[in-house]
Tab-separated table of C-alpha atoms in Angstrom:
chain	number	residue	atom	x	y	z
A	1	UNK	CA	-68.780	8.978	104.117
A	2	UNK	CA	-68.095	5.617	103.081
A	3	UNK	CA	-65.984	4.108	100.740
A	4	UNK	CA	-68.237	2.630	98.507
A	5	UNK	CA	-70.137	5.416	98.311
A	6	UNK	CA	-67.055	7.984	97.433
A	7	UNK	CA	-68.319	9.819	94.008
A	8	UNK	CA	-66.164	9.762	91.044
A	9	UNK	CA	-66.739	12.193	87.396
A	10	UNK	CA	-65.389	10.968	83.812
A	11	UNK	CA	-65.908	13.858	81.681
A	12	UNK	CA	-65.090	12.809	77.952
A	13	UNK	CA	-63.543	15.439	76.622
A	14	UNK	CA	-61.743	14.228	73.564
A	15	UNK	CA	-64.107	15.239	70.804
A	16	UNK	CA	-63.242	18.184	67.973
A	17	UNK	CA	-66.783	19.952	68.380
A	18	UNK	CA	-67.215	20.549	64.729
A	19	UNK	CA	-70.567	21.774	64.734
A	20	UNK	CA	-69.023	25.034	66.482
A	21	UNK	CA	-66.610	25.453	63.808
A	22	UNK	CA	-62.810	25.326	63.189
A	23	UNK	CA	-60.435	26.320	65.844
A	24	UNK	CA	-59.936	24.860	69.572
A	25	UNK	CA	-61.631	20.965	70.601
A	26	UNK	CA	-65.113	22.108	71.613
A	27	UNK	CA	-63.980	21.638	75.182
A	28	UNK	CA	-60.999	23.845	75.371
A	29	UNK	CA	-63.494	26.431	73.612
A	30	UNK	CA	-63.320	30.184	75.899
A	31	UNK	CA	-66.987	30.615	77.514
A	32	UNK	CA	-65.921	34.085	79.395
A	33	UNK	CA	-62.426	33.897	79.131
A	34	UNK	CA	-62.023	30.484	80.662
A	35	UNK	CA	-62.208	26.887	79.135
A	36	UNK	CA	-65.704	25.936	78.504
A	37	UNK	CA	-64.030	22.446	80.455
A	38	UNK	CA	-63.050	24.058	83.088
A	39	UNK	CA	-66.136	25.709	83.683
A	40	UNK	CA	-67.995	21.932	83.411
A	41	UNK	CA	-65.291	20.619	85.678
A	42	UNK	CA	-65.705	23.654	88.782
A	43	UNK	CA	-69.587	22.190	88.170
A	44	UNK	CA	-68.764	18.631	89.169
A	45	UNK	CA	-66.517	19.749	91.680
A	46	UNK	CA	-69.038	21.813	93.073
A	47	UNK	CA	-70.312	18.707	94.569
A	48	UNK	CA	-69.258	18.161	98.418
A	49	UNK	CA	-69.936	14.413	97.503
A	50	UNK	CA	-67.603	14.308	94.244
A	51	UNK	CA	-63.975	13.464	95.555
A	52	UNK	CA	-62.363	12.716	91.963
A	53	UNK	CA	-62.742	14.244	88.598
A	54	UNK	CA	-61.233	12.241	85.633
A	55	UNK	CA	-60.536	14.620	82.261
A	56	UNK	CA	-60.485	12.389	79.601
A	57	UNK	CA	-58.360	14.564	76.670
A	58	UNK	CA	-57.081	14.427	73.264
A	59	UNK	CA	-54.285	12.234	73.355
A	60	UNK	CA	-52.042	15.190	71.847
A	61	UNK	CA	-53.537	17.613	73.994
A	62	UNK	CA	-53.126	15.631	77.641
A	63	UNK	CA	-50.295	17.656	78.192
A	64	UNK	CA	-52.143	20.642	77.743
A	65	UNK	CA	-55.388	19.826	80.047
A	66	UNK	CA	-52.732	18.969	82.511
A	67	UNK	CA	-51.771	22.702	82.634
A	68	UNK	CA	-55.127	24.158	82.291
A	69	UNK	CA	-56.057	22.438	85.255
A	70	UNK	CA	-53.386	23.326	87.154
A	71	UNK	CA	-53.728	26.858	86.347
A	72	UNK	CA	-57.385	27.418	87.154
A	73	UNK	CA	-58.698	27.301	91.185
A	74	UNK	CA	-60.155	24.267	91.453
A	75	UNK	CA	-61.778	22.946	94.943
A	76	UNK	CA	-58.946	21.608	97.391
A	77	UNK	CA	-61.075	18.783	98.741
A	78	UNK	CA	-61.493	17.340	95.087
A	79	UNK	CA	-58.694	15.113	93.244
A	80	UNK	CA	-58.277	15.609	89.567
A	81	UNK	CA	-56.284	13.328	87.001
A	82	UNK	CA	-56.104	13.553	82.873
A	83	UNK	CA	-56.166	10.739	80.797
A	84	UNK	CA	-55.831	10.144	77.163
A	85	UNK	CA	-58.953	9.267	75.657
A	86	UNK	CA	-60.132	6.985	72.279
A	87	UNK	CA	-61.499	7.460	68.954
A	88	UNK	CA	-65.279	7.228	70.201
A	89	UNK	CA	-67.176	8.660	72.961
A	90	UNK	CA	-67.597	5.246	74.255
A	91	UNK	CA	-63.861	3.988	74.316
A	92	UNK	CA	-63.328	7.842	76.216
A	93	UNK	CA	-66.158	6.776	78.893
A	94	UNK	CA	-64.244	3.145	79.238
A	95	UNK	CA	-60.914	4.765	79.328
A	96	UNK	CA	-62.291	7.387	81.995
A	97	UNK	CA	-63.235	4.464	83.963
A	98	UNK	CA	-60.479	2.319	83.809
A	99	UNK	CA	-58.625	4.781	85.291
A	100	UNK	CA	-60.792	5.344	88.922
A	101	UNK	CA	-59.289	3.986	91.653
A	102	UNK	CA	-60.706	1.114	94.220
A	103	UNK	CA	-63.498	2.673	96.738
A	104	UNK	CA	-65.256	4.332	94.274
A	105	UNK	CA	-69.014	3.396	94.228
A	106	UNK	CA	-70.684	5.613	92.122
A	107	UNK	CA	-69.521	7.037	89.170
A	108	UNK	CA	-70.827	10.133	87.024
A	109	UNK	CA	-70.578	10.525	83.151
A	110	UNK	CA	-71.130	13.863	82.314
A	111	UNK	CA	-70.371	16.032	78.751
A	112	UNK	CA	-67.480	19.108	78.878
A	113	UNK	CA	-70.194	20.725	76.543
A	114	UNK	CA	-72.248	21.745	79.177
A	115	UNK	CA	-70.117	23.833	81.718
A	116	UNK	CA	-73.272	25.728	83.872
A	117	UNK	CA	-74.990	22.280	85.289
A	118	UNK	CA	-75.836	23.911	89.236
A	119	UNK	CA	-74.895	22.159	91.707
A	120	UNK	CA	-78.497	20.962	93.020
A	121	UNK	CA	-78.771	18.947	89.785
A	122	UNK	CA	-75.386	17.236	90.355
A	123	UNK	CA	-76.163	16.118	94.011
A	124	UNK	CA	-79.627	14.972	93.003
A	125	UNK	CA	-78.155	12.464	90.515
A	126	UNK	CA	-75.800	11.086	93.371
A	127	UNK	CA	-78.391	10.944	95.475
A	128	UNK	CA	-80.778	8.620	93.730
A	129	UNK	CA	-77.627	6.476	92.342
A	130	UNK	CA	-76.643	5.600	96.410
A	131	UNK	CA	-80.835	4.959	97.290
A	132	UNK	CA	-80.122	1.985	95.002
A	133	UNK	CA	-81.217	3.036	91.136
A	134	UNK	CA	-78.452	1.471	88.753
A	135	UNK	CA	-78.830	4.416	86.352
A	136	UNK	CA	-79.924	7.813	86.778
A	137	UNK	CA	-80.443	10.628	84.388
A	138	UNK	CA	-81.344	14.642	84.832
A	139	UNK	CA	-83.878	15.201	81.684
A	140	UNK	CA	-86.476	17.937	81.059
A	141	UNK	CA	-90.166	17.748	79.608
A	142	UNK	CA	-89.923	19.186	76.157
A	143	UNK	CA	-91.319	22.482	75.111
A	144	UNK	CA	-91.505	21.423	71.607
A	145	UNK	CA	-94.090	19.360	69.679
A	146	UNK	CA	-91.792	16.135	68.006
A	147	UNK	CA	-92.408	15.068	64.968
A	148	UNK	CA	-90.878	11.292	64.022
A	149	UNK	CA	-90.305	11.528	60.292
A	150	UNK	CA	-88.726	9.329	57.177
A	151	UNK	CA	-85.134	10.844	56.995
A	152	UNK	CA	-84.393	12.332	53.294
A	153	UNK	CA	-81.801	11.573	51.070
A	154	UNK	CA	-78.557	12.431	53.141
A	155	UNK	CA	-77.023	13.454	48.888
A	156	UNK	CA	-80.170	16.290	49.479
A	157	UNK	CA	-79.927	18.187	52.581
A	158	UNK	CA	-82.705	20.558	53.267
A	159	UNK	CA	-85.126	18.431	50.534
A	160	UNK	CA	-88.852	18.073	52.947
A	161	UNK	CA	-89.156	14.995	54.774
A	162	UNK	CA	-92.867	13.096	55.546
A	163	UNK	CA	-93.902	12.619	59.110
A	164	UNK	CA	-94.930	9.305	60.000
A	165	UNK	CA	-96.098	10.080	63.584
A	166	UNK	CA	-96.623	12.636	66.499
A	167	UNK	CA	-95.081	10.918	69.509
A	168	UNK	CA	-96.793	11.994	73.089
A	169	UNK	CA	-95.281	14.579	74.371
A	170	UNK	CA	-96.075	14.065	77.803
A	171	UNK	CA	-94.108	10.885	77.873
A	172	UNK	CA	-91.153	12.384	76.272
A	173	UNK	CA	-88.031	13.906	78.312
A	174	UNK	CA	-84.574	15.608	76.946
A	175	UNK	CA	-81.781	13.975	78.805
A	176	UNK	CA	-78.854	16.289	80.285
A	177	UNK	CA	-75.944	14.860	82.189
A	178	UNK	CA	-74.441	13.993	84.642
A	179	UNK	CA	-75.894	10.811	84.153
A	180	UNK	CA	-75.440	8.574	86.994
A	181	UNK	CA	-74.259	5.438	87.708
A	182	UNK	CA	-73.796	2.212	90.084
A	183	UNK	CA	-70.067	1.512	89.381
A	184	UNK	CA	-70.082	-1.940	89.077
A	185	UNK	CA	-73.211	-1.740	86.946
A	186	UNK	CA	-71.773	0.689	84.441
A	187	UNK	CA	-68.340	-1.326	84.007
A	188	UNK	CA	-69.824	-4.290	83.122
A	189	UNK	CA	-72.256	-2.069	80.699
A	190	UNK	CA	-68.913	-0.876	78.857
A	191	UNK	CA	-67.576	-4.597	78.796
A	192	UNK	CA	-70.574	-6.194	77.315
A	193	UNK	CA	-72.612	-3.365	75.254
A	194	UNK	CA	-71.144	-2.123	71.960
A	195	UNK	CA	-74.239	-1.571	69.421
A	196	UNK	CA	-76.920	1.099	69.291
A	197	UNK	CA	-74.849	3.206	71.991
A	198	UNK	CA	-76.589	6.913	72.352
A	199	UNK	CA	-75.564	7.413	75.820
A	200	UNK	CA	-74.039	5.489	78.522
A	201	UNK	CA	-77.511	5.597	80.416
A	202	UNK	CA	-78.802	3.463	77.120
A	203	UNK	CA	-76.278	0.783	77.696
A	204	UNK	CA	-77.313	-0.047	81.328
A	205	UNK	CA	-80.927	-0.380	79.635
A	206	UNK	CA	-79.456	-2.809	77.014
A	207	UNK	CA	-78.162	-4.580	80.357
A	208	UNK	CA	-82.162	-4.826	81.063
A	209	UNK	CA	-81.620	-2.751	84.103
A	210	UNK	CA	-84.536	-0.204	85.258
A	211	UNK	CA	-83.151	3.712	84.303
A	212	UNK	CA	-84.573	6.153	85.948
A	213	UNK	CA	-84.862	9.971	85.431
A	214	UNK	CA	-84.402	12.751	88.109
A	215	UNK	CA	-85.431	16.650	87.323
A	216	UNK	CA	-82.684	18.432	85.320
A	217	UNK	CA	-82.249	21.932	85.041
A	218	UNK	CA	-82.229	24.698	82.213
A	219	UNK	CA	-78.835	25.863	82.546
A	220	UNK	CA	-77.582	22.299	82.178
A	221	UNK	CA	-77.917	22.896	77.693
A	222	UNK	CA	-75.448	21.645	75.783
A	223	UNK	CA	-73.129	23.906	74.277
A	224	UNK	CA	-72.965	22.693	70.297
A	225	UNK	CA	-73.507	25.973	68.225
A	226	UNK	CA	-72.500	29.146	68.345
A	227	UNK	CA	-76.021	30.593	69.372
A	228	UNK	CA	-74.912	28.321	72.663
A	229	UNK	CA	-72.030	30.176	73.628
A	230	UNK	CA	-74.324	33.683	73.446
A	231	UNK	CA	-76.621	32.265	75.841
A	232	UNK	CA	-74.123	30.394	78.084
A	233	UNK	CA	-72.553	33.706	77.856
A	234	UNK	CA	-75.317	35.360	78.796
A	235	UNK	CA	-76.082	32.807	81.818
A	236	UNK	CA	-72.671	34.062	83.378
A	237	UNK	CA	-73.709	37.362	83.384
A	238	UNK	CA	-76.839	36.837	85.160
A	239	UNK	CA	-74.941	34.701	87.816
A	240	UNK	CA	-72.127	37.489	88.311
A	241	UNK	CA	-75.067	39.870	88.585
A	242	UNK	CA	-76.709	37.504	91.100
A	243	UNK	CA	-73.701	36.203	92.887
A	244	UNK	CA	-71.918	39.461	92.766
A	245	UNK	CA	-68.200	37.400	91.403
């Protein structure tokens, strides 16, 4: 393999995760008896072509990643470093970045929140980042009908809000990660892009750079609330049954 085509994963990981409730930052959250992050990071890692995972980690709980990873069999041929992250998503991703060391030519953003991503769905990402796309993201069609509304008064939560149109559904997708990226492409995206951020994919589009979407996969959901953990839960069952681990 290459150089510039070595694989690199930032996983921000520095969030609280208070839609699941008090306790443990989302990421350090059990999913089985083991860190939901360590789960997500075993996912990455899964990945012959990934050769460096960056954990990006509460500042006051760097120390603590450290350990978990160091603790937890993780693939020999991968390297793993922690680094403390920011106050937004965004100055986690940038910090994540900074960090990744020459020879690196494609890098991977992808959330601790969603630990089962398989394999097939990180290597297709990589895949269409090194045939040349700057930015590549793993979505799904959506099984839902969306409605685009008015939002309510935030002071009235619950109060019925009026729909001002039925987007197409067809042209709609729900975007997973690992999103994919061009290294170059999404450094200069963090160093010039600070407004209407959603995802890191979105800033390479403010860049006017084509994004393009690859198939994601069901199992790649993103743990927020606790009806996530049953079925994540329940995903880890079926693979034990499966796998027979």
């Amino acid at each position: 393999m290459s150089e510039e085509s070595r694989t690199a994963v930032v996983i921000p990981a520095a969030g609280r995760g208070v839609r699941l409730g008090p306790g443990a930052p989302k990421a350090l959250r059990a999913l089985n008896g083991t860190p939901m992050l360590i789960h997500a990071v075993r996912a990455m890692a899964a990945s012959r072509a990934v050769s460096l995972v960056v954990v990006v980690a509460p500042p006051e709980d760097t120390a603590e990643v450290k350990s978990l990873l160091a603790d937890h069999a993780l693939p020999e041929r991968t390297d793993f470093m922690v680094v403390p992250g920011g106050e937004t998503r965004q100055e986690s991703v940038k910090l994540g970045l900074d960090a990744l060391p020459e020879g690196i030519g494609v890098v991977l953003v992808h959330d601790a929140a969603r630990p089962l991503v398989p394999v097939d769905t990180v290597d297709g990402v990589i895949e269409a980042v090194r045939e040349g796309a700057p930015a590549v993201v793993p979505a799904l069609p959506l099984a839902d009908t969306v409605k685009q509304v008015e939002p309510g008064d935030p002071t009235q939560p619950g109060a019925p809000e009026p729909v001002v149109a039925t987007p197409e559904r067809a042209r709609l997708r729900a975007v997973q990660t690992p999103q994919g990226f061009d290294r170059d492409t999404l450094v200069r995206a963090h160093a010039t892009v600070t407004e209407n951020v959603t995802d890191d994919a979105s800033m390479v589009e403010q860049l006017g750079l084509q994004v393009v979407v690859v198939p994601g996969h069901e199992e790649a959901f993103k743990v927020t609330r606790p009806l996530d953990l049953v079925l994540a839960e329940a995903v880890l069952a079926r693979r034990r049954a499966n796998d027979g681990f």
